[in-house]
Amino acid sequence: VALNDTAFVLRDELGEHLDEISEGGATPFTKRTFRVSKRSTKRSLEAEVLSKDKQSEYLVPALTGGVRSKGDYATGRAGVLIPVEGKLNKYGNLPRGSLKRQLNRPDTFLGRVGDDDTLAVLKRKRRTKKNRKGGLQVLAVFKEKVKQRALRGWDLEGVSERVFQKVMLKNMNEAVADLARHGKVRSRKARDGR
């Protein structure tokens, strides 16, 4: 019970820690990166918390710094999406489906820009009295590769130690008290009075 409780609390706390250190907060997708991959049983006193395989491909470059490339997990077929203009959500990303809605408009299209022929979502500006020529506005860019800086403040050991102190030791003390009082360790439900 103590090991499993600790593992599940650690999973949740790691997600919350990511949320605290991420600028604008972590997306729900990022917060769910960790999972309890192995539960403790009476025969095997081990519990394990790991990052999900695919999501760790996305998360590791964000935590340690690295390069995200076209074709990596959580990138589109066109490349790594970098929003330039438009309404961003609270995480600093384009809302889901916003590019698709933009591209359905007659004044928005995909085009190549710059010396390296970067793929971009372009929107024609309306002609006005101030802007007689119109022109193009870049809404988003798809890059082949993007360097990411390491996320400052990531502290796996510190979070693990706090959770261990808070959950594991409390559960162990409750188990010892159960043994003294009842002669056995009761289940979590029995201890909580459910």
PDB file of N, CA, C and O in Angstrom, residues 11 23 35 37 63 109 113 123 125 128 147 158 168 173:
ATOM      1  N   ARG A  11       3.724  10.263  -9.435  1.00  0.00           N
ATOM      2  CA  ARG A  11       3.289  10.505 -10.817  1.00  0.00           C
ATOM      3  C   ARG A  11       2.576  11.858 -10.934  1.00  0.00           C
ATOM      4  O   ARG A  11       2.879  12.665 -11.806  1.00  0.00           O
ATOM      5  N   GLU A  23       6.869  27.890 -18.562  1.00  0.00           N
ATOM      6  CA  GLU A  23       6.372  29.248 -18.789  1.00  0.00           C
ATOM      7  C   GLU A  23       4.946  29.146 -19.320  1.00  0.00           C
ATOM      8  O   GLU A  23       4.690  28.511 -20.333  1.00  0.00           O
ATOM      9  N   ARG A  35       3.699   7.811 -15.780  1.00  0.00           N
ATOM     10  CA  ARG A  35       2.733   6.758 -15.458  1.00  0.00           C
ATOM     11  C   ARG A  35       3.359   5.796 -14.449  1.00  0.00           C
ATOM     12  O   ARG A  35       4.575   5.702 -14.354  1.00  0.00           O
ATOM     13  N   SER A  37       4.289   2.401 -14.005  1.00  0.00           N
ATOM     14  CA  SER A  37       4.478   1.283 -14.926  1.00  0.00           C
ATOM     15  C   SER A  37       4.494  -0.068 -14.214  1.00  0.00           C
ATOM     16  O   SER A  37       4.288  -1.095 -14.829  1.00  0.00           O
ATOM     17  N   LEU A  63      13.215  19.160 -21.430  1.00  0.00           N
ATOM     18  CA  LEU A  63      13.811  19.205 -20.092  1.00  0.00           C
ATOM     19  C   LEU A  63      15.314  19.433 -20.134  1.00  0.00           C
ATOM     20  O   LEU A  63      15.857  20.209 -19.359  1.00  0.00           O
ATOM     21  N   PHE A 109      -3.440  30.661 -46.914  1.00  0.00           N
ATOM     22  CA  PHE A 109      -2.885  29.535 -47.686  1.00  0.00           C
ATOM     23  C   PHE A 109      -1.508  29.160 -47.153  1.00  0.00           C
ATOM     24  O   PHE A 109      -0.905  29.891 -46.369  1.00  0.00           O
ATOM     25  N   VAL A 113       8.502  30.603 -47.670  1.00  0.00           N
ATOM     26  CA  VAL A 113       9.055  31.937 -47.418  1.00  0.00           C
ATOM     27  C   VAL A 113      10.534  31.824 -47.065  1.00  0.00           C
ATOM     28  O   VAL A 113      11.003  30.780 -46.635  1.00  0.00           O
ATOM     29  N   LYS A 123      -1.492  34.758 -44.646  1.00  0.00           N
ATOM     30  CA  LYS A 123      -2.815  35.356 -44.781  1.00  0.00           C
ATOM     31  C   LYS A 123      -2.665  36.667 -45.536  1.00  0.00           C
ATOM     32  O   LYS A 123      -1.774  37.466 -45.239  1.00  0.00           O
ATOM     33  N   LYS A 125      -3.373  40.350 -46.295  1.00  0.00           N
ATOM     34  CA  LYS A 125      -3.894  41.489 -45.543  1.00  0.00           C
ATOM     35  C   LYS A 125      -4.883  42.241 -46.425  1.00  0.00           C
ATOM     36  O   LYS A 125      -4.667  42.387 -47.629  1.00  0.00           O
ATOM     37  N   THR A 128      -6.532  48.698 -47.073  1.00  0.00           N
ATOM     38  CA  THR A 128      -7.248  49.763 -46.364  1.00  0.00           C
ATOM     39  C   THR A 128      -6.657  51.096 -46.796  1.00  0.00           C
ATOM     40  O   THR A 128      -5.700  51.139 -47.574  1.00  0.00           O
ATOM     41  N   LYS A 147      15.939  24.109 -32.130  1.00  0.00           N
ATOM     42  CA  LYS A 147      16.719  23.886 -30.905  1.00  0.00           C
ATOM     43  C   LYS A 147      15.882  24.343 -29.716  1.00  0.00           C
ATOM     44  O   LYS A 147      15.249  25.383 -29.762  1.00  0.00           O
ATOM     45  N   GLY A 158      14.493  16.137  -6.049  1.00  0.00           N
ATOM     46  CA  GLY A 158      13.825  16.915  -5.007  1.00  0.00           C
ATOM     47  C   GLY A 158      12.355  16.558  -4.868  1.00  0.00           C
ATOM     48  O   GLY A 158      11.843  16.388  -3.748  1.00  0.00           O
ATOM     49  N   MET A 168       5.374   7.984   1.797  1.00  0.00           N
ATOM     50  CA  MET A 168       5.921   6.678   2.172  1.00  0.00           C
ATOM     51  C   MET A 168       6.073   6.552   3.690  1.00  0.00           C
ATOM     52  O   MET A 168       5.628   5.573   4.286  1.00  0.00           O
ATOM     53  N   ASN A 173       4.354   4.416   8.916  1.00  0.00           N
ATOM     54  CA  ASN A 173       3.953   4.631  10.313  1.00  0.00           C
ATOM     55  C   ASN A 173       2.545   4.095  10.571  1.00  0.00           C
ATOM     56  O   ASN A 173       2.281   3.492  11.619  1.00  0.00           O
TER      57      ASN A 173
END
